[in-house]
Every structure is written in C-alpha cells, then in structure tokens.
Amino acid sequence: MDEERFAGSVSEIIFQNEENGYTVFELESNDGEDLITAVGYIPYLKEGESLEITGKFVSHPSYGEQFKVELFQRILPTTRSAILDYLASGIIKGVRRRMAVKIVEMFGEDTLNVLLHSPERLAQISGISREKAIMIGEAYAARQAVQGIVMFLQQFHISPSFAMKAYRALGEHAVEKIKQNPYLLSERVPGISFRSADTIAHAMGMAQNHPDRIKAGITHVLTLYATSGGHTYLPRETLVRLAVQILGVTELEVENGVVTLLMEQVLRNDHVDEEECIYLSAYYLAERSIGHILHSLCMQTFPEDADTLVSDIADVERETGITLAPEQREAVVSSVTSGVTVITGGPGTGKTTTINTILAVMELRKLSVALAAPTGRASKRMSALTGREAKTLHRLLEIGFSDEGDVRAFHRNDQFPLEYDCIIVDEVSMVDVLLMDALAKAIQQGTRLVLVGDVDQLPPVGAGNVLKDIIASGTLPVVRLSTIFRQAEESMIVVNAHRINQGQLPEYNRKDKDFFLVQAQSTEQIARKVVELVSERLPRSYGYDPMRDIQVVTPMKKSPAGVIELNARLQAVLNPPAAGKKEREYLRTLFREGDKVMQIRNNYDIPWERLGGGEGTGIFNGDMGYIDEIDGKHIIVVFDDDKRVVYESGAMDELALAYAITVHKSQGSEFPAVVMPVFHGAPMLMNRNLLYTAVTRARELVVLCGQQSAVARMVENNAEAKRYSSLCRRLREG
C-alpha cells in the first residue's frame, strides 16, 4: 500500500507515553471531511496543534483501522487567532489562556519569533517578570529543539524515542552538534549504534577517512570486543588491524587516531607480557582501582582469640547438627579474621552451609552483615538458602542518577561507603569488572569482604574475568571447597557436574536417578524431542508444571534447536492462541497472555507494584515472569517475586520469551528441571565450561537431548575463548 499524507489539527489525545513520545490521537483534516485515528512516536504533542503526517493505514486486532505515522511535521500557526489557540493549549509550561491573550495582544503575528529569539521582551507585559519571561522562552526553545532533532533524525530513520534520548544527551543544540560530528550519537546515546551513526555521516557527506569517523570506529571496536568477547583491552596490533578492516582506511590513519585518543585520555595504554595494549579508559581505571582496593583490604586483619573462634564454630555446628569439612572451617575462620576471603567450589561442596556458618559466627560477635548477588534471581535464591535478606549488588550500592541528573551512578562509593562489618557476595563468577570496581569503591577499611562463586562456571557476560583473575593472582586468601557431601553424592547431577569438570563423560539413564540423555541426531529432531519432553513426557512422569518447573537452556540463539526457534515451538504448544487470549507483536516477537518471559536488560526506573502490597522501581536482567494481561497499549507482567509491571511500547524491547534461554542467561538461577539440547557447533562455544554451567542450573533433574558424540566433544573441549584482562597483574602489583 502506498504512503498517504494528511494535514490537519489534533482534536483529541487518546493516549500518550511522555517517556518515548508514543501517542494515539485523532486528527481532523483541514478540509473537515476526515477524522483520522493515528498512532506514532510524536513527542510533546498537544491538542490543537497542526500536523502534516505521512504513513499508512493498518488494521489493529482490538482497535480497528488506524493510521500509522511514519513521518510527521509540525505546522506552526501564523494568524493571531491560531497563535492564541496554540499558546492557550498549554503547549508551553507556565502559559495559560489569560497570559496567552496578553502575549498575542502585545506581539501579534510576531509572537512565536519573540518567544524563540527575544523572550526577555515578554517582561514588557504586566504580570510577567524578567525571570518569568526567560523561563517561558527557555521552555519554548527546549520544545523547538526537541522538535528540531526529531525532524532532523527521522530523515535518517532514527525514531523519535531515540531522538528524545539524543536531545537529553546533547542538549538544545543537538542538531548542530550532530551535523559537526554524527558519531556523537553512537558515543553518547544508548541504543544508537556506530553503524547507524556511520550511515548518517555518509549521508551528510563526511569523508571515509575523517578523523572523527576514525576515532569513533576505534572506540567502537574496543566497545564491541568488550561487550561481545569480555575483553578489557586489545593488543594494539589487533586493535589497529580490526579498525582498518571495519573502517576501510589505512593503518597509518588508524594509528594517528589511536594517538589522538590516547592524548585525549579516551583510551589508555599499558604493557601486558611485553605487549602494548589499548584500553577504553573506564576498563583501565576499573582494573587498577580493583587491584589497589582489594590489595589494601587484604592488608587488614582482625586478630581473634583462636580458642574463642573455634568454640563459636563448634557452637554453631551443635545448633545446626552439621559437622563442617576442614576446608569449610578454614573458610569460616578466614572470613572472620581476614579483610578479603574468596570461597570457590562446585555443586554439593557446601558453599551454602559455609555461608550460613559465617553468618551465624558473625552474629555471635554482633557484627553486621550484608548479603548480595549480581542478579535478582541469584539474590532471591541466596535469600531462600540463608533465610536472610539478600540484595542485588545494584540495590546494595543504591543505583541512581549522578548529580548532573542524566547519568546512572551508584550512590554508595568512596565518599559514602557501605556501613557493614562484613559483605558476602555470592555468584561472583557473574560479576564483571565495572560492577566489581563499583563494589570495591564502596567498601571502607574495617569491612570484611567475602567473595563466593564457582570459578569453573562461565565468565561474566560483561568485560573482565574477575573471579578467575583474583584466584589466579595468588594474592588473596582463597579456600577451595572440594569435599562432596554424602547427600550430594546421591545426586547424579552433582556427580556428573564434577565428572564433566574433570574431563570425564557423565553417566546417563541410571534407574531412579536424575540425569538422562535422550538421543536425537539432527537439530530438527532434537527440537521436536525437546518440545515433547517439556510438554508431555516430563509432566507425565514427574508431575512437573511445564511452564514453571522446567527450563530449557540451549547453547545458542540461532539454530533449529536455539533460543528463537525453540521459544516459537514451545509457545505454540504450551500457550497456544485461544479465543479471548490477547496478543501483541513487537519487534518480530509475538507476545501472548500467559507467556513465560524474561527481562533482558537492567531497567532501574520502571515502576512495580507487589501483589501483596508495596511498590518500588527496578526490574533486572534475568528476572522471569508471566504475561498477565495485554490491553493493546501495554503488556502487564507478573514476575516470580510477585512484582507486577506495566510495560509501555517503548520498554517492550526489554522483554523476551523465556520458554528457552541461553546458558549465559541461566547463570545465577536454579530450576527444578533443566532440559538442554546438545549438538555439534562452534568449538569456542560448545565447550566443557558451557555444559558444566548448564548442568549445575538444575536442582532435581537434568535431561540432555541430542547427540552423545556432541556431549563427548564438549567434555573433551576444555578450550575457553581467551579474554584479554589484566586484573591478575594489577592485584600482584598492589
């Protein structure tokens, strides 16, 4: 269908999301013959405004025919009466009809020009002070600036919601700044990629070897490899080679860009193993800071009467009826007497018992303890296992805005440290270098830090290799829990996890046990059997709820047995369409009432209400729940901890179907039953580390589905993708 264009005035605002500008409105055409219901991202739209809109008519399943706005242009009024109606609509903060009448009577058809270019002249009007006049002018200028950047960027297919983010990041002169350097968009506006900024720069005629493009390309390479590969730096030679490939310029031009960025301190350089390496400043400073702070914390000790400490541990053992293994006792003693203690161990080795004993001994000494974990699910599990409140690290550090009001920052830092005698952090294998830096800065001298995690699990999604580097440095007290307790030995999940970690094949299909392999060959056959297992066989044999008790974890997103395809198949079987069950398609994902979903990015501002009472803000990466309702404009999700969240259109890209999730996304979580498709794939992905992590997510049952040869290949493949990080060296340097 060809695009159509209409011009007219906005007669009614039906719905408006002030955050991203998404608006449903009625437009009365200038000829008076049409009343059009239109939808689109048009920030700050008010009733009475004149618009020219371009787009297509679409049919909405609940609301019928609507005009979907692809492009729009505001038409400013030119006659006295139209200007009066425009100002009287409340379009400018602080101006209502009585004041609008006075302004238009004074300046007539020149009113809008006065507001924009010489607002101080408003002070000539009785009742308007100079301060009030300047405020009105600033409000109008800000509105015009937003309109300007929206109009400017929409020609490059940048949505109004991102245009508003650009305005907040770059200010009222955003258009001029972008024209001078389009790469500010990718550098300053979250969600706008280097590729998008590069397209705009090309359309504006910027030369391929322009210095701004080369500098932006270099930082893009480092950012890309930090987010996708977990690197905190790249060897200079590698960085230059990759930038030359991406930018299509000469090596000399990239080298010149690197030198400039080093001089501007956007980048930092150092030598690792006699090789020059280039960092983004944030990662360079973070690794140095962590190394210095942990070394300093480690230097402090807390001399204890050995007999008293032994007696306290014995008291806890008698009270709980548990006898600690020697290494568990060592971990408790170190946690009480040392500034920093690292506790690592696989499943069934008693990490939870050790943490609970540390808590009990600390409480006997009247010492205050904070419990934390990297994700919401991990902190919830920590709370359940300890019987005490555990917070996410972000909540512990009090995430908020900086003093400037537009940059995310932790309120707890070296100026306002955490006030606890001891901080215990679980699932530290998931903590990246920036989060560890924020935590370290918020710990004051005199606080004990206990870091707990399984070093054999996958490294964090973010940059760095914090737990592994800390242990490898040999500079901090590390206690390895290796004894597998008798009750844990009865579980083939625990036994096989340790076998996999030691390079041995797991044992399958033993009667009355909890670890199985269902063989299938092609990925298509694997996918079909996974769906059958989840929807029929496991619920029938074990009584599991297929939605709430069984989690499919898979090595990759794209494959017939990957996340995307399995989610579509499982949704069709577990939550099929039905009369009265509403749906909403967003960015190629079909959401349906009843769907199992996951939050895939941290959103610190989104409000929630708890079903049992209470409210707050913040839903975090990895939180899982179910779609309770779709009302056309919103998707309403109830998360596992009974938080009810309303998602507007602009936030729906933070949701994903979660019938199947990647192994990386499963970290920090535990499920009654885990089903994992296993098949041959890229060696750097399909390795022992990944299989071990997947298996350890299950509490009661593991079912591998696929090729036995693929399982063997993963167990044999102990190679891990190399991560460039230098925290180990920083710790050794102190």
mmCIF file of C-alpha atoms in Angstrom, residues 346-520:
data_model
loop_
_atom_site.group_PDB
_atom_site.id
_atom_site.type_symbol
_atom_site.label_atom_id
_atom_site.label_comp_id
_atom_site.label_asym_id
_atom_site.label_seq_id
_atom_site.Cartn_x
_atom_site.Cartn_y
_atom_site.Cartn_z
ATOM 1 C CA GLY A 346 31.362 -26.783 42.672
ATOM 2 C CA PRO A 347 27.884 -28.128 43.414
ATOM 3 C CA GLY A 348 27.444 -30.254 46.539
ATOM 4 C CA THR A 349 30.608 -28.938 48.222
ATOM 5 C CA GLY A 350 28.795 -26.956 50.891
ATOM 6 C CA LYS A 351 29.048 -23.313 49.826
ATOM 7 C CA THR A 352 25.623 -22.534 51.307
ATOM 8 C CA THR A 353 26.432 -24.308 54.593
ATOM 9 C CA THR A 354 29.674 -22.348 54.766
ATOM 10 C CA ILE A 355 27.896 -19.032 54.176
ATOM 11 C CA ASN A 356 25.281 -19.847 56.825
ATOM 12 C CA THR A 357 28.004 -20.735 59.321
ATOM 13 C CA ILE A 358 29.855 -17.479 58.598
ATOM 14 C CA LEU A 359 26.598 -15.600 59.196
ATOM 15 C CA ALA A 360 25.986 -17.393 62.493
ATOM 16 C CA VAL A 361 29.521 -16.757 63.764
ATOM 17 C CA MET A 362 29.340 -13.086 62.729
ATOM 18 C CA GLU A 363 26.040 -12.726 64.574
ATOM 19 C CA LEU A 364 27.562 -14.259 67.722
ATOM 20 C CA ARG A 365 30.113 -11.454 67.529
ATOM 21 C CA LYS A 366 27.406 -8.809 66.960
ATOM 22 C CA LEU A 367 28.865 -7.977 63.548
ATOM 23 C CA SER A 368 26.582 -6.576 60.835
ATOM 24 C CA VAL A 369 26.498 -8.493 57.540
ATOM 25 C CA ALA A 370 25.154 -7.611 54.074
ATOM 26 C CA LEU A 371 24.303 -10.339 51.562
ATOM 27 C CA ALA A 372 24.345 -9.609 47.834
ATOM 28 C CA ALA A 373 24.448 -11.238 44.405
ATOM 29 C CA PRO A 374 24.748 -9.874 40.851
ATOM 30 C CA THR A 375 21.178 -10.577 39.671
ATOM 31 C CA GLY A 376 17.665 -10.558 41.033
ATOM 32 C CA ARG A 377 17.239 -14.318 40.673
ATOM 33 C CA ALA A 378 20.609 -15.000 42.318
ATOM 34 C CA SER A 379 19.825 -12.702 45.246
ATOM 35 C CA LYS A 380 16.373 -14.264 45.653
ATOM 36 C CA ARG A 381 17.951 -17.732 45.762
ATOM 37 C CA MET A 382 20.546 -16.505 48.276
ATOM 38 C CA SER A 383 17.717 -15.176 50.484
ATOM 39 C CA ALA A 384 15.896 -18.525 50.309
ATOM 40 C CA LEU A 385 19.033 -20.503 51.241
ATOM 41 C CA THR A 386 20.138 -18.255 54.111
ATOM 42 C CA GLY A 387 16.777 -17.103 55.482
ATOM 43 C CA ARG A 388 18.069 -13.522 55.416
ATOM 44 C CA GLU A 389 17.556 -10.629 53.034
ATOM 45 C CA ALA A 390 19.953 -10.578 50.103
ATOM 46 C CA LYS A 391 20.058 -7.658 47.688
ATOM 47 C CA THR A 392 21.253 -7.294 44.152
ATOM 48 C CA LEU A 393 24.596 -5.525 44.020
ATOM 49 C CA HIS A 394 22.903 -2.648 42.210
ATOM 50 C CA ARG A 395 20.396 -2.252 45.028
ATOM 51 C CA LEU A 396 23.063 -2.634 47.706
ATOM 52 C CA LEU A 397 25.097 0.121 46.045
ATOM 53 C CA GLU A 398 21.954 2.265 45.627
ATOM 54 C CA ILE A 399 21.844 2.821 41.899
ATOM 55 C CA GLY A 400 20.539 6.252 40.923
ATOM 56 C CA PHE A 401 21.392 9.315 38.899
ATOM 57 C CA SER A 402 24.524 11.416 39.156
ATOM 58 C CA ASP A 403 24.425 14.996 40.407
ATOM 59 C CA GLU A 404 24.044 16.082 36.776
ATOM 60 C CA GLY A 405 20.782 14.128 36.755
ATOM 61 C CA ASP A 406 21.240 12.288 33.479
ATOM 62 C CA VAL A 407 23.978 9.707 34.114
ATOM 63 C CA ARG A 408 23.486 6.474 36.017
ATOM 64 C CA ALA A 409 25.672 6.246 39.102
ATOM 65 C CA PHE A 410 25.935 4.353 42.371
ATOM 66 C CA HIS A 411 25.236 6.493 45.432
ATOM 67 C CA ARG A 412 27.432 4.252 47.563
ATOM 68 C CA ASN A 413 31.079 4.969 46.767
ATOM 69 C CA ASP A 414 34.333 6.001 48.431
ATOM 70 C CA GLN A 415 32.684 9.213 49.643
ATOM 71 C CA PHE A 416 29.604 7.423 51.020
ATOM 72 C CA PRO A 417 30.707 3.846 51.748
ATOM 73 C CA LEU A 418 28.642 0.879 52.872
ATOM 74 C CA GLU A 419 28.375 0.613 56.645
ATOM 75 C CA TYR A 420 28.704 -3.092 57.387
ATOM 76 C CA ASP A 421 31.234 -5.178 59.249
ATOM 77 C CA CYS A 422 31.077 -7.853 56.560
ATOM 78 C CA ILE A 423 29.787 -8.074 52.984
ATOM 79 C CA ILE A 424 29.199 -11.522 51.447
ATOM 80 C CA VAL A 425 28.733 -11.666 47.665
ATOM 81 C CA ASP A 426 27.539 -14.878 46.006
ATOM 82 C CA GLU A 427 27.787 -15.894 42.316
ATOM 83 C CA VAL A 428 30.894 -13.761 41.845
ATOM 84 C CA SER A 429 31.683 -15.565 38.579
ATOM 85 C CA MET A 430 28.950 -13.368 37.066
ATOM 86 C CA VAL A 431 30.454 -10.062 38.254
ATOM 87 C CA ASP A 432 32.171 -8.007 35.547
ATOM 88 C CA VAL A 433 34.997 -5.558 36.060
ATOM 89 C CA LEU A 434 32.879 -2.377 36.171
ATOM 90 C CA LEU A 435 30.480 -3.771 38.774
ATOM 91 C CA MET A 436 33.366 -5.111 40.860
ATOM 92 C CA ASP A 437 35.005 -1.686 40.708
ATOM 93 C CA ALA A 438 31.818 -0.032 41.965
ATOM 94 C CA LEU A 439 31.575 -2.531 44.840
ATOM 95 C CA ALA A 440 35.239 -2.176 45.791
ATOM 96 C CA LYS A 441 34.978 1.620 45.938
ATOM 97 C CA ALA A 442 32.019 1.387 48.321
ATOM 98 C CA ILE A 443 33.863 -0.795 50.872
ATOM 99 C CA GLN A 444 35.562 1.061 53.677
ATOM 100 C CA GLN A 445 38.584 -0.053 55.626
ATOM 101 C CA GLY A 446 37.493 -2.256 58.507
ATOM 102 C CA THR A 447 34.924 -4.156 56.453
ATOM 103 C CA ARG A 448 35.430 -7.823 55.673
ATOM 104 C CA LEU A 449 34.677 -8.875 52.083
ATOM 105 C CA VAL A 450 33.746 -12.487 51.330
ATOM 106 C CA LEU A 451 33.515 -13.435 47.646
ATOM 107 C CA VAL A 452 31.781 -16.745 46.873
ATOM 108 C CA GLY A 453 31.478 -18.388 43.478
ATOM 109 C CA ASP A 454 32.175 -21.323 41.215
ATOM 110 C CA VAL A 455 35.263 -20.434 39.204
ATOM 111 C CA ASP A 456 34.541 -23.225 36.706
ATOM 112 C CA GLN A 457 31.307 -21.649 35.511
ATOM 113 C CA LEU A 458 31.058 -19.361 32.506
ATOM 114 C CA PRO A 459 32.739 -15.964 32.856
ATOM 115 C CA PRO A 460 30.568 -12.837 33.155
ATOM 116 C CA VAL A 461 28.640 -11.503 30.183
ATOM 117 C CA GLY A 462 30.345 -8.132 30.676
ATOM 118 C CA ALA A 463 34.022 -7.305 30.359
ATOM 119 C CA GLY A 464 36.639 -8.871 32.574
ATOM 120 C CA ASN A 465 37.283 -12.198 34.276
ATOM 121 C CA VAL A 466 37.100 -11.039 37.868
ATOM 122 C CA LEU A 467 36.806 -14.241 39.918
ATOM 123 C CA LYS A 468 39.258 -16.202 37.798
ATOM 124 C CA ASP A 469 41.799 -13.333 37.816
ATOM 125 C CA ILE A 470 41.523 -12.887 41.590
ATOM 126 C CA ILE A 471 42.186 -16.575 42.188
ATOM 127 C CA ALA A 472 44.985 -16.748 39.604
ATOM 128 C CA SER A 473 46.766 -13.770 41.146
ATOM 129 C CA GLY A 474 47.602 -15.755 44.292
ATOM 130 C CA THR A 475 47.465 -12.548 46.333
ATOM 131 C CA LEU A 476 44.242 -13.066 48.309
ATOM 132 C CA PRO A 477 43.195 -15.863 50.677
ATOM 133 C CA VAL A 478 41.371 -18.487 48.580
ATOM 134 C CA VAL A 479 39.596 -21.505 50.062
ATOM 135 C CA ARG A 480 38.591 -24.271 47.653
ATOM 136 C CA LEU A 481 35.708 -26.440 48.779
ATOM 137 C CA SER A 482 36.268 -29.869 47.264
ATOM 138 C CA THR A 483 34.557 -32.384 49.543
ATOM 139 C CA ILE A 484 31.302 -33.626 48.022
ATOM 140 C CA PHE A 485 28.947 -34.371 50.906
ATOM 141 C CA ARG A 486 27.203 -37.703 51.202
ATOM 142 C CA GLN A 487 23.714 -36.406 50.492
ATOM 143 C CA ALA A 488 25.028 -34.615 47.411
ATOM 144 C CA GLU A 489 26.776 -37.788 46.213
ATOM 145 C CA GLU A 490 23.355 -39.384 45.825
ATOM 146 C CA SER A 491 22.544 -36.919 43.056
ATOM 147 C CA MET A 492 23.870 -37.764 39.617
ATOM 148 C CA ILE A 493 23.554 -34.050 38.807
ATOM 149 C CA VAL A 494 26.271 -33.298 41.354
ATOM 150 C CA VAL A 495 28.351 -36.358 40.459
ATOM 151 C CA ASN A 496 28.150 -35.658 36.729
ATOM 152 C CA ALA A 497 28.889 -31.965 37.142
ATOM 153 C CA HIS A 498 32.177 -32.909 38.801
ATOM 154 C CA ARG A 499 32.862 -35.612 36.201
ATOM 155 C CA ILE A 500 32.338 -33.065 33.405
ATOM 156 C CA ASN A 501 34.598 -30.590 35.193
ATOM 157 C CA GLN A 502 37.315 -33.251 35.415
ATOM 158 C CA GLY A 503 37.023 -34.124 31.730
ATOM 159 C CA GLN A 504 35.049 -37.348 32.227
ATOM 160 C CA LEU A 505 31.848 -38.289 30.429
ATOM 161 C CA PRO A 506 28.680 -38.041 32.506
ATOM 162 C CA GLU A 507 26.777 -41.204 33.410
ATOM 163 C CA TYR A 508 23.272 -41.337 31.952
ATOM 164 C CA ASN A 509 19.947 -43.050 32.399
ATOM 165 C CA ARG A 510 20.542 -44.876 35.671
ATOM 166 C CA LYS A 511 17.308 -46.159 37.149
ATOM 167 C CA ASP A 512 15.699 -43.942 39.773
ATOM 168 C CA LYS A 513 18.322 -41.244 39.225
ATOM 169 C CA ASP A 514 18.161 -37.660 37.992
ATOM 170 C CA PHE A 515 20.390 -37.398 34.904
ATOM 171 C CA PHE A 516 19.309 -38.587 31.443
ATOM 172 C CA LEU A 517 20.257 -38.447 27.781
ATOM 173 C CA VAL A 518 17.518 -38.671 25.154
ATOM 174 C CA GLN A 519 19.251 -39.349 21.880
ATOM 175 C CA ALA A 520 18.397 -37.483 18.682
#
